[in-house]
CSV table of C-alpha atoms and ligand atoms in Angstrom, one decimal:
chain,number,residue,atom,x,y,z
A,1,MET,CA,0.1,0.0,0.2
A,2,GLN,CA,1.2,3.4,-0.9
A,3,SER,CA,1.6,5.3,2.6
A,4,LYS,CA,0.0,8.5,2.9
A,5,LEU,CA,2.4,9.3,6.0
A,6,PRO,CA,5.3,7.5,4.5
A,7,ASP,CA,7.9,9.1,7.1
A,8,THR,CA,5.7,9.1,10.3
A,9,GLY,CA,6.4,6.3,12.7
A,10,THR,CA,4.7,5.8,16.0
A,11,THR,CA,4.1,8.8,18.4
A,12,ILE,CA,6.5,9.2,20.9
A,13,PHE,CA,3.7,9.1,23.4
A,14,ALA,CA,3.0,5.5,22.8
A,15,VAL,CA,6.7,4.5,22.4
A,16,MET,CA,7.6,5.8,25.7
A,17,SER,CA,4.6,4.9,27.6
A,18,SER,CA,4.9,1.1,26.3
A,19,LEU,CA,8.7,1.1,27.0
A,20,ALA,CA,7.9,2.3,30.4
A,21,GLU,CA,5.6,-0.5,31.1
A,22,GLU,CA,8.0,-3.1,29.8
A,23,CYS,CA,10.8,-1.9,31.9
A,24,ASN,CA,8.5,-1.2,34.9
A,25,ALA,CA,9.7,2.3,35.1
A,26,ILE,CA,7.9,5.5,36.7
A,27,ASN,CA,6.2,7.0,33.8
A,28,LEU,CA,6.8,10.4,33.8
A,29,SER,CA,6.9,10.6,29.7
A,30,GLN,CA,3.1,10.7,28.6
A,31,GLY,CA,1.1,13.5,30.1
A,32,TYR,CA,-1.6,12.2,32.3
A,33,PRO,CA,-2.4,12.4,35.9
A,34,SER,CA,-1.8,9.5,38.6
A,35,PHE,CA,-4.8,10.5,40.4
A,36,ASN,CA,-8.7,10.3,39.5
A,37,PRO,CA,-11.1,13.3,38.6
A,38,ASP,CA,-13.4,14.5,41.5
A,39,GLN,CA,-15.5,11.9,43.1
A,40,ALA,CA,-18.5,14.2,42.4
A,41,LEU,CA,-17.7,14.0,38.7
A,42,LEU,CA,-17.2,10.4,38.8
A,43,ASP,CA,-20.6,9.7,40.4
A,44,LEU,CA,-22.6,12.1,37.8
A,45,VAL,CA,-20.9,9.8,35.0
A,46,THR,CA,-22.2,6.8,36.8
A,47,HIS,CA,-25.6,8.6,37.1
A,48,TYR,CA,-25.9,9.0,33.5
A,49,LEU,CA,-24.6,5.6,32.4
A,50,ASN,CA,-27.3,4.1,34.7
A,51,SER,CA,-29.9,6.4,33.0
A,52,ASP,CA,-31.1,6.9,29.5
A,53,GLY,CA,-27.9,8.6,28.7
A,54,ASN,CA,-26.4,6.0,26.5
A,55,GLN,CA,-27.4,7.0,22.8
A,56,TYR,CA,-26.0,9.2,20.3
A,57,ALA,CA,-25.5,12.8,21.5
A,58,PRO,CA,-26.4,15.5,19.2
A,59,MET,CA,-23.6,16.0,16.5
A,60,VAL,CA,-22.4,19.2,17.9
A,61,GLY,CA,-22.6,18.3,21.6
A,62,VAL,CA,-25.0,18.2,24.3
A,63,PRO,CA,-26.9,21.5,24.7
A,64,LYS,CA,-26.0,22.1,28.5
A,65,LEU,CA,-22.5,21.2,28.0
A,66,ARG,CA,-22.2,23.5,25.3
A,67,ARG,CA,-24.1,26.3,27.3
A,68,ALA,CA,-21.6,25.8,30.4
A,69,ILE,CA,-18.7,26.2,28.0
A,70,ALA,CA,-20.3,29.6,26.9
A,71,GLU,CA,-20.5,30.6,30.6
A,72,LYS,CA,-17.1,29.9,31.5
A,73,VAL,CA,-15.8,31.6,28.4
A,74,ALA,CA,-18.0,34.6,29.1
A,75,LEU,CA,-16.6,34.7,32.9
A,76,LEU,CA,-13.1,34.1,32.1
A,77,TYR,CA,-12.5,35.7,28.6
A,78,GLY,CA,-14.9,38.4,28.7
A,79,ARG,CA,-16.8,37.3,25.3
A,80,GLU,CA,-20.3,36.2,24.8
A,81,ILE,CA,-20.2,33.1,22.4
A,82,ASP,CA,-23.3,31.5,20.9
A,83,PRO,CA,-23.4,28.0,22.1
A,84,ASP,CA,-25.4,26.7,19.4
A,85,HIS,CA,-23.4,28.2,16.4
A,86,GLU,CA,-20.0,28.8,18.0
A,87,ILE,CA,-19.3,25.6,20.3
A,88,THR,CA,-18.8,22.0,19.1
A,89,VAL,CA,-17.9,19.4,21.5
A,90,CYS,CA,-15.1,16.9,20.0
A,91,ASP,CA,-13.4,13.7,20.7
A,92,GLY,CA,-10.6,15.2,22.8
A,93,ALA,CA,-8.9,18.3,21.7
A,94,THR,CA,-6.8,15.8,18.9
A,95,GLU,CA,-10.2,15.7,16.8
A,96,GLY,CA,-10.7,19.2,17.2
A,97,LEU,CA,-7.3,20.2,16.0
A,98,PHE,CA,-7.6,17.4,13.2
A,99,SER,CA,-11.1,18.8,12.1
A,100,ALA,CA,-9.8,22.6,12.2
A,101,ILE,CA,-7.0,21.8,10.0
A,102,GLN,CA,-9.1,19.8,7.5
A,103,ALA,CA,-11.6,22.6,7.5
A,104,THR,CA,-8.9,25.2,6.6
A,105,VAL,CA,-6.0,23.9,4.7
A,106,HIS,CA,-6.2,23.2,1.1
A,107,PRO,CA,-3.6,21.4,-1.2
A,108,GLY,CA,-0.5,23.7,-1.5
A,109,ASP,CA,-1.2,25.7,1.5
A,110,GLU,CA,1.2,26.4,3.9
A,111,VAL,CA,0.9,26.1,7.9
A,112,ILE,CA,2.8,27.8,10.4
A,113,VAL,CA,3.9,25.7,13.6
A,114,PHE,CA,6.2,26.6,16.5
A,115,ASP,CA,8.9,24.2,17.4
A,116,PRO,CA,9.1,22.3,19.6
A,117,ALA,CA,5.5,21.5,18.1
A,118,TYR,CA,3.0,19.2,19.5
A,119,ASP,CA,3.2,15.8,17.5
A,120,SER,CA,-0.4,15.8,15.8
A,121,TYR,CA,-0.3,19.0,13.9
A,122,GLU,CA,1.8,17.9,11.1
A,123,PRO,CA,0.5,14.9,10.0
A,124,ALA,CA,-3.1,16.6,10.0
A,125,ILE,CA,-1.5,19.2,7.8
A,126,ARG,CA,0.0,16.8,5.5
A,127,LEU,CA,-3.5,14.7,5.0
A,128,ALA,CA,-5.1,18.0,4.1
A,129,GLY,CA,-2.4,18.2,1.3
A,130,GLY,CA,-0.7,21.3,3.3
A,131,THR,CA,2.9,21.9,4.1
A,132,ALA,CA,4.2,22.5,7.8
A,133,VAL,CA,6.5,25.4,7.9
A,134,HIS,CA,8.5,25.2,11.5
A,135,VAL,CA,9.3,28.2,13.0
A,136,PRO,CA,11.4,27.8,15.9
A,137,LEU,CA,10.8,29.2,19.5
A,138,VAL,CA,14.1,30.9,20.6
A,139,GLU,CA,16.2,31.3,23.8
A,140,THR,CA,18.2,34.5,23.9
A,141,ASP,CA,20.1,36.1,26.5
A,142,GLU,CA,18.0,38.8,27.2
A,143,ASN,CA,14.9,36.3,27.4
A,144,PRO,CA,16.1,32.9,28.4
A,145,ASP,CA,12.4,31.3,28.1
A,146,TYR,CA,11.7,30.0,25.1
A,147,HIS,CA,9.7,32.6,22.8
A,148,ILE,CA,8.6,33.6,19.3
A,149,ASP,CA,11.0,35.5,17.4
A,150,TRP,CA,8.4,37.9,15.6
A,151,ASP,CA,10.9,38.5,12.7
A,152,ARG,CA,11.2,35.0,11.9
A,153,LEU,CA,7.7,34.6,11.9
A,154,LYS,CA,7.4,37.6,9.5
A,155,ALA,CA,9.5,36.2,7.2
A,156,ALA,CA,7.9,32.7,7.2
A,157,ILE,CA,4.3,34.3,6.1
A,158,ASN,CA,3.7,34.4,2.7
A,159,GLU,CA,0.7,34.4,0.3
A,160,ARG,CA,0.3,30.7,0.8
A,161,THR,CA,0.2,30.8,4.4
A,162,ARG,CA,-3.2,29.6,5.3
A,163,LEU,CA,-3.0,28.8,9.1
A,164,LEU,CA,-1.0,29.7,11.9
A,165,ILE,CA,-1.0,27.0,14.8
A,166,PHE,CA,-0.1,28.2,18.6
A,167,ASN,CA,-0.3,26.4,21.7
A,168,PHE,CA,0.2,28.5,25.0
A,169,PRO,CA,0.5,27.4,27.4
A,170,HIS,CA,3.1,25.5,25.5
A,171,ASN,CA,3.6,21.7,25.6
A,172,PRO,CA,6.6,20.9,25.9
A,173,THR,CA,8.2,24.0,27.2
A,174,GLY,CA,5.7,25.3,29.7
A,175,VAL,CA,5.8,28.8,28.3
A,176,ILE,CA,3.1,31.2,28.0
A,177,LEU,CA,2.3,34.3,25.8
A,178,ASN,CA,1.4,37.8,27.4
A,179,ALA,CA,-1.1,40.0,26.2
A,180,SER,CA,1.3,42.3,24.1
A,181,ASP,CA,2.3,39.1,22.1
A,182,LEU,CA,-1.2,38.8,20.7
A,183,ASP,CA,-1.2,42.6,19.7
A,184,THR,CA,2.0,41.9,18.1
A,185,LEU,CA,0.7,38.9,16.2
A,186,ALA,CA,-2.5,40.8,15.1
A,187,GLU,CA,-0.4,43.5,13.6
A,188,ILE,CA,1.7,41.0,11.8
A,189,ILE,CA,-1.4,39.0,10.2
A,190,ARG,CA,-3.6,41.9,9.4
A,191,GLU,CA,-2.9,42.2,6.0
A,192,THR,CA,-3.0,38.4,5.4
A,193,ASP,CA,-6.1,35.7,4.8
A,194,ALA,CA,-4.7,33.4,7.2
A,195,TYR,CA,-6.7,31.7,10.0
A,196,LEU,CA,-5.5,30.8,13.4
A,197,LEU,CA,-5.7,27.6,15.7
A,198,SER,CA,-4.9,28.1,19.1
A,199,ASP,CA,-4.4,24.9,21.1
A,200,GLU,CA,-5.5,25.9,24.6
A,201,VAL,CA,-5.6,22.7,26.2
A,202,TYR,CA,-3.4,24.0,29.3
A,203,GLU,CA,-5.6,27.0,29.6
A,204,HIS,CA,-6.1,26.7,33.3
A,205,ILE,CA,-2.8,25.6,34.5
A,206,VAL,CA,-0.6,28.8,34.5
A,207,PHE,CA,1.6,29.6,37.5
A,208,ASP,CA,3.2,32.4,39.8
A,209,GLY,CA,0.2,34.7,39.4
A,210,ALA,CA,0.4,34.9,35.5
A,211,GLN,CA,-2.6,35.4,33.6
A,212,PHE,CA,-3.6,33.2,30.6
A,213,HIS,CA,-4.5,35.1,27.5
A,214,SER,CA,-6.9,33.2,25.3
A,215,PHE,CA,-7.1,34.1,21.7
A,216,ILE,CA,-10.9,34.1,22.5
A,217,ARG,CA,-10.5,37.7,24.3
A,218,HIS,CA,-8.5,39.4,21.5
A,219,ASP,CA,-11.2,41.4,19.3
A,220,GLU,CA,-9.2,41.1,16.2
A,221,LEU,CA,-7.7,37.5,16.6
A,222,TRP,CA,-11.0,35.9,17.6
A,223,GLU,CA,-12.4,36.9,14.2
A,224,ARG,CA,-10.2,34.2,12.6
A,225,THR,CA,-9.5,31.6,15.2
A,226,PHE,CA,-10.1,28.2,16.1
A,227,VAL,CA,-9.9,27.8,19.9
A,228,VAL,CA,-9.4,24.3,20.9
A,229,SER,CA,-9.6,22.9,24.6
A,230,SER,CA,-9.7,19.7,26.4
A,231,PHE,CA,-11.5,18.4,29.4
A,232,GLY,CA,-8.6,15.7,29.7
A,233,LYS,CA,-6.3,18.0,31.7
A,234,THR,CA,-8.7,20.3,33.4
A,235,TYR,CA,-10.9,17.5,34.9
A,236,HIS,CA,-7.9,14.7,35.4
A,237,ALA,CA,-9.6,12.6,33.0
A,238,THR,CA,-7.5,12.3,30.0
A,239,GLY,CA,-8.9,8.8,29.1
A,240,TRP,CA,-12.3,10.3,28.5
A,241,LYS,CA,-11.2,12.0,25.2
A,242,VAL,CA,-13.8,14.8,25.3
A,243,GLY,CA,-12.9,18.3,24.3
A,244,TYR,CA,-14.3,21.4,22.4
A,245,CYS,CA,-13.7,24.0,19.8
A,246,VAL,CA,-14.9,27.5,20.1
A,247,ALA,CA,-14.8,29.5,17.0
A,248,PRO,CA,-16.9,32.3,15.3
A,249,ALA,CA,-20.1,31.1,13.5
A,250,ARG,CA,-18.8,31.3,9.8
A,251,LEU,CA,-15.6,29.1,11.0
A,252,THR,CA,-17.8,26.7,13.4
A,253,GLU,CA,-20.1,25.9,10.0
A,254,GLU,CA,-16.8,24.6,8.1
A,255,PHE,CA,-15.5,22.8,11.3
A,256,ARG,CA,-18.8,20.9,11.7
A,257,LYS,CA,-18.8,19.7,8.2
A,258,ILE,CA,-15.5,17.9,9.0
A,259,HIS,CA,-16.3,17.0,12.6
A,260,GLN,CA,-19.6,15.2,11.5
A,261,TRP,CA,-17.7,12.7,9.1
A,262,VAL,CA,-14.8,12.2,11.7
A,263,CYS,CA,-16.8,11.0,14.7
A,264,TYR,CA,-20.2,12.3,14.3
A,265,ALA,CA,-20.6,12.9,18.2
A,266,VAL,CA,-18.9,12.3,21.4
A,267,VAL,CA,-19.6,10.2,24.2
A,268,THR,CA,-23.1,10.8,25.6
A,269,PRO,CA,-23.0,10.2,29.4
A,270,ILE,CA,-19.9,12.1,29.8
A,271,GLN,CA,-21.0,15.1,28.3
A,272,HIS,CA,-24.3,15.1,30.5
A,273,ALA,CA,-21.9,14.7,33.4
A,274,LEU,CA,-19.3,17.4,32.5
A,275,GLY,CA,-22.3,19.7,31.9
A,276,ASP,CA,-23.6,19.2,35.2
A,277,TYR,CA,-20.2,19.4,37.0
A,278,MET,CA,-19.2,22.4,35.4
A,279,SER,CA,-22.3,24.3,36.6
A,280,GLN,CA,-22.3,22.7,40.0
A,281,SER,CA,-18.4,23.1,40.6
A,282,PRO,CA,-17.5,26.3,38.7
A,283,GLY,CA,-14.4,26.8,41.1
A,284,HIS,CA,-12.7,23.5,40.0
A,285,TYR,CA,-10.6,25.2,37.4
A,286,ALA,CA,-9.7,28.0,39.6
A,287,GLU,CA,-7.9,25.7,42.1
A,288,LEU,CA,-5.9,24.0,39.4
A,289,PRO,CA,-3.0,26.6,39.2
A,290,ARG,CA,-2.2,26.1,43.0
A,291,PHE,CA,-2.5,22.4,42.8
A,292,TYR,CA,-0.1,22.0,40.0
A,293,ALA,CA,2.3,24.7,41.1
A,294,ALA,CA,2.6,22.8,44.3
A,295,LYS,CA,3.6,19.7,42.4
A,296,ARG,CA,6.0,21.5,40.2
A,297,ASP,CA,7.7,23.2,43.4
A,298,ARG,CA,7.8,19.8,45.1
A,299,PHE,CA,9.5,18.0,42.0
A,300,CYS,CA,12.1,20.9,41.4
A,301,GLU,CA,12.9,21.0,45.2
A,302,LEU,CA,13.5,17.2,45.3
A,303,LEU,CA,15.8,17.9,42.1
A,304,LYS,CA,17.8,20.8,43.4
A,305,ASP,CA,20.8,18.9,44.3
A,306,SER,CA,20.5,16.8,41.1
A,307,ARG,CA,22.9,17.3,38.1
A,308,PHE,CA,20.1,18.8,35.9
A,309,THR,CA,19.4,22.1,35.2
A,310,LEU,CA,15.6,23.1,35.9
A,311,ARG,CA,14.3,25.3,33.0
A,312,PRO,CA,11.5,27.6,34.2
A,313,ALA,CA,8.1,26.2,33.9
A,314,ARG,CA,5.4,29.0,33.8
A,315,GLY,CA,2.4,26.6,32.9
A,316,THR,CA,1.1,23.1,31.9
A,317,PHE,CA,2.2,20.1,34.2
A,318,PHE,CA,5.5,19.3,32.3
A,319,GLN,CA,9.1,20.4,33.7
A,320,ILE,CA,11.9,20.5,31.5
A,321,LEU,CA,15.2,19.3,32.7
A,322,ASP,CA,18.6,20.1,31.0
A,323,TYR,CA,21.0,17.0,31.3
A,324,SER,CA,24.1,18.8,29.5
A,325,LYS,CA,26.1,18.7,32.6
A,326,ILE,CA,25.7,14.8,32.8
A,327,THR,CA,26.2,13.6,29.1
A,328,ASP,CA,26.2,14.6,25.6
A,329,ILE,CA,24.1,11.7,24.1
A,330,ASP,CA,21.1,12.6,22.0
A,331,ASP,CA,17.8,13.2,23.8
A,332,VAL,CA,16.0,10.0,22.2
A,333,SER,CA,18.7,7.7,23.1
A,334,TYR,CA,19.1,9.4,26.7
A,335,ALA,CA,15.2,9.0,27.4
A,336,LYS,CA,15.2,5.3,26.4
A,337,GLN,CA,18.4,4.7,28.4
A,338,LEU,CA,17.0,6.4,31.7
A,339,THR,CA,13.9,4.3,31.4
A,340,ARG,CA,15.7,1.0,30.9
A,341,GLU,CA,18.6,1.8,33.4
A,342,ILE,CA,17.2,3.9,36.0
A,343,GLY,CA,13.4,3.2,35.5
A,344,VAL,CA,12.3,6.7,34.9
A,345,ALA,CA,10.4,7.5,31.7
A,346,SER,CA,10.4,10.9,30.0
A,347,ILE,CA,9.9,12.6,26.3
A,348,PRO,CA,12.8,13.8,24.4
A,349,ILE,CA,12.2,17.2,22.8
A,350,SER,CA,14.0,16.8,19.5
A,351,VAL,CA,11.0,14.7,18.3
A,352,PHE,CA,8.9,17.9,18.2
A,353,CYS,CA,11.4,19.9,16.1
A,354,GLU,CA,12.4,19.9,12.6
A,355,GLN,CA,15.8,20.8,13.0
A,356,PRO,CA,18.2,18.8,15.0
A,357,LEU,CA,18.7,20.4,18.5
A,358,THR,CA,22.1,21.1,20.1
A,359,SER,CA,20.3,21.3,23.4
A,360,ARG,CA,19.8,18.5,25.9
A,361,GLN,CA,16.4,18.4,27.3
A,362,LEU,CA,13.9,16.0,28.4
A,363,ARG,CA,10.2,16.5,29.5
A,364,PHE,CA,8.9,15.2,32.7
A,365,CYS,CA,5.3,15.3,33.9
A,366,PHE,CA,4.7,16.2,37.4
A,367,ALA,CA,0.9,15.4,37.3
A,368,LYS,CA,1.7,12.5,39.8
A,369,ASP,CA,1.1,12.0,43.3
A,370,ASP,CA,3.8,13.0,45.5
A,371,LYS,CA,5.3,9.6,46.2
A,372,MET,CA,5.9,8.9,42.5
A,373,LEU,CA,7.6,12.2,42.4
A,374,GLU,CA,9.7,11.4,45.2
A,375,GLN,CA,10.6,8.0,43.9
A,376,ALA,CA,11.5,9.4,40.4
A,377,ALA,CA,13.5,12.3,41.6
A,378,ALA,CA,15.7,10.0,44.1
A,379,LYS,CA,16.5,7.9,40.9
A,380,LEU,CA,17.3,10.9,38.9
A,381,CYS,CA,19.6,12.3,41.7
A,382,GLN,CA,21.6,9.4,41.4
A,383,LEU,CA,23.0,10.5,38.0
B,1,PMP,N1,-2.7,19.5,22.3
B,1,PMP,C1,-1.8,19.4,23.4
B,1,PMP,C2,-0.8,20.5,23.4
B,1,PMP,C3,-1.7,18.2,24.1
B,1,PMP,O1,-0.5,18.3,25.2
B,1,PMP,C4,-2.7,17.3,24.2
B,1,PMP,C5,-2.6,16.3,25.1
B,1,PMP,N2,-3.5,16.1,25.8
B,1,PMP,C6,-3.7,17.6,23.0
B,1,PMP,C7,-3.5,18.5,22.2
B,1,PMP,C8,-4.5,16.5,22.9
B,1,PMP,O2,-5.6,16.4,23.7
B,1,PMP,P1,-6.9,15.3,23.9
B,1,PMP,O3,-6.3,14.4,25.0
B,1,PMP,O4,-7.9,16.1,24.5
B,1,PMP,O5,-7.0,14.5,22.4
B,2,LIG,N1,-0.6,15.4,25.5
B,2,LIG,C1,-0.1,14.2,26.1
B,2,LIG,C2,1.4,14.7,26.4
B,2,LIG,O1,1.8,15.6,25.8
B,2,LIG,C3,-0.3,13.1,25.4
B,2,LIG,C4,-1.5,12.8,24.7
B,2,LIG,C5,-1.3,11.3,23.7
B,2,LIG,O2,-0.5,10.4,24.3
B,2,LIG,N2,-1.6,11.6,22.6
B,2,LIG,O3,2.1,14.0,26.8
């Protein structure tokens, strides 16, 4: 068979999680919590599983869940969204990203992604007949956090640029954008026809008092943006694969034309449960920054005497550790070596980049109970 994705292997998340299992290693690779969702949410799911909520949901999502999303968006991002024409519940953020890309990108189009780029973007772009144009995030002496080099972005944009994909808080580096970044972006794309896709799955996980700036809040950007988010990260339920896309009505109309053929609709009892839970426990996501900052701080404290250099984590539940003081071997080999030899699995950063990396960095997920973090850190400190 002639492959449609000839040079695509198996995603690093599946590779590292299965290696971790094979080696009985502590799995800090694939990003998922080691703890369960709130019992009240689990009880709601059980309730709907045992009632008549087990048949197909509406194609665009259960109305009360879409209403709850609209209420949250109005409260947090200051925009009144029409739940009937501007919100679609998706089969995880992954499907939302895929459908937005298929809705937008035509053969020959270019799509800008920022490296390190989450691994599902480029295959979806290629399947739409487009080409990914990789713009690396940079570290400089004035700003050692990974950040966008606006001149490089400007240079990458041309008349074939159909879409730009953003992901802040950023997986894997944990960096965020500030309000002036969104203004700079608006200025750069003002004269173009490009659309924007903002992957905001970590929208509620930002630290140290920083504010998250959703593309929904920005009047000018909003007009051309698909915002995709996921309940998996926010409610400690990655296995449910439920997410959503918020976009202006004319974009949502095209989005739904694809969504209906990818999965038609999303798991019904969980949509009902999430809709109720969002209304009953609106404070849940407000607790997440403190909850995850404590885990980040604990993990970093445990590693302070190690030979790793800790990169600043401004958001998400990932910590980047630089191992250049320990060895010069490449990150894919080192991630596998650590899994096999010391029993801690992580994610190499280079798999998210087009250009080979000179830096030596691995990503560790700290969405784990303290015991796991302590055991992993003790092993890492032996290096
Ligand atoms: N985008 C990013 C940046 C992610 O880290 C993930 C993983 N949760 C996804 C999208 C996919 O989310 P979901 O599991 O809801 O499909
Ligand atoms: N988003 C998760 C991560 O970054 C993985 C999701 C997946 O396995 N596809 O680790």
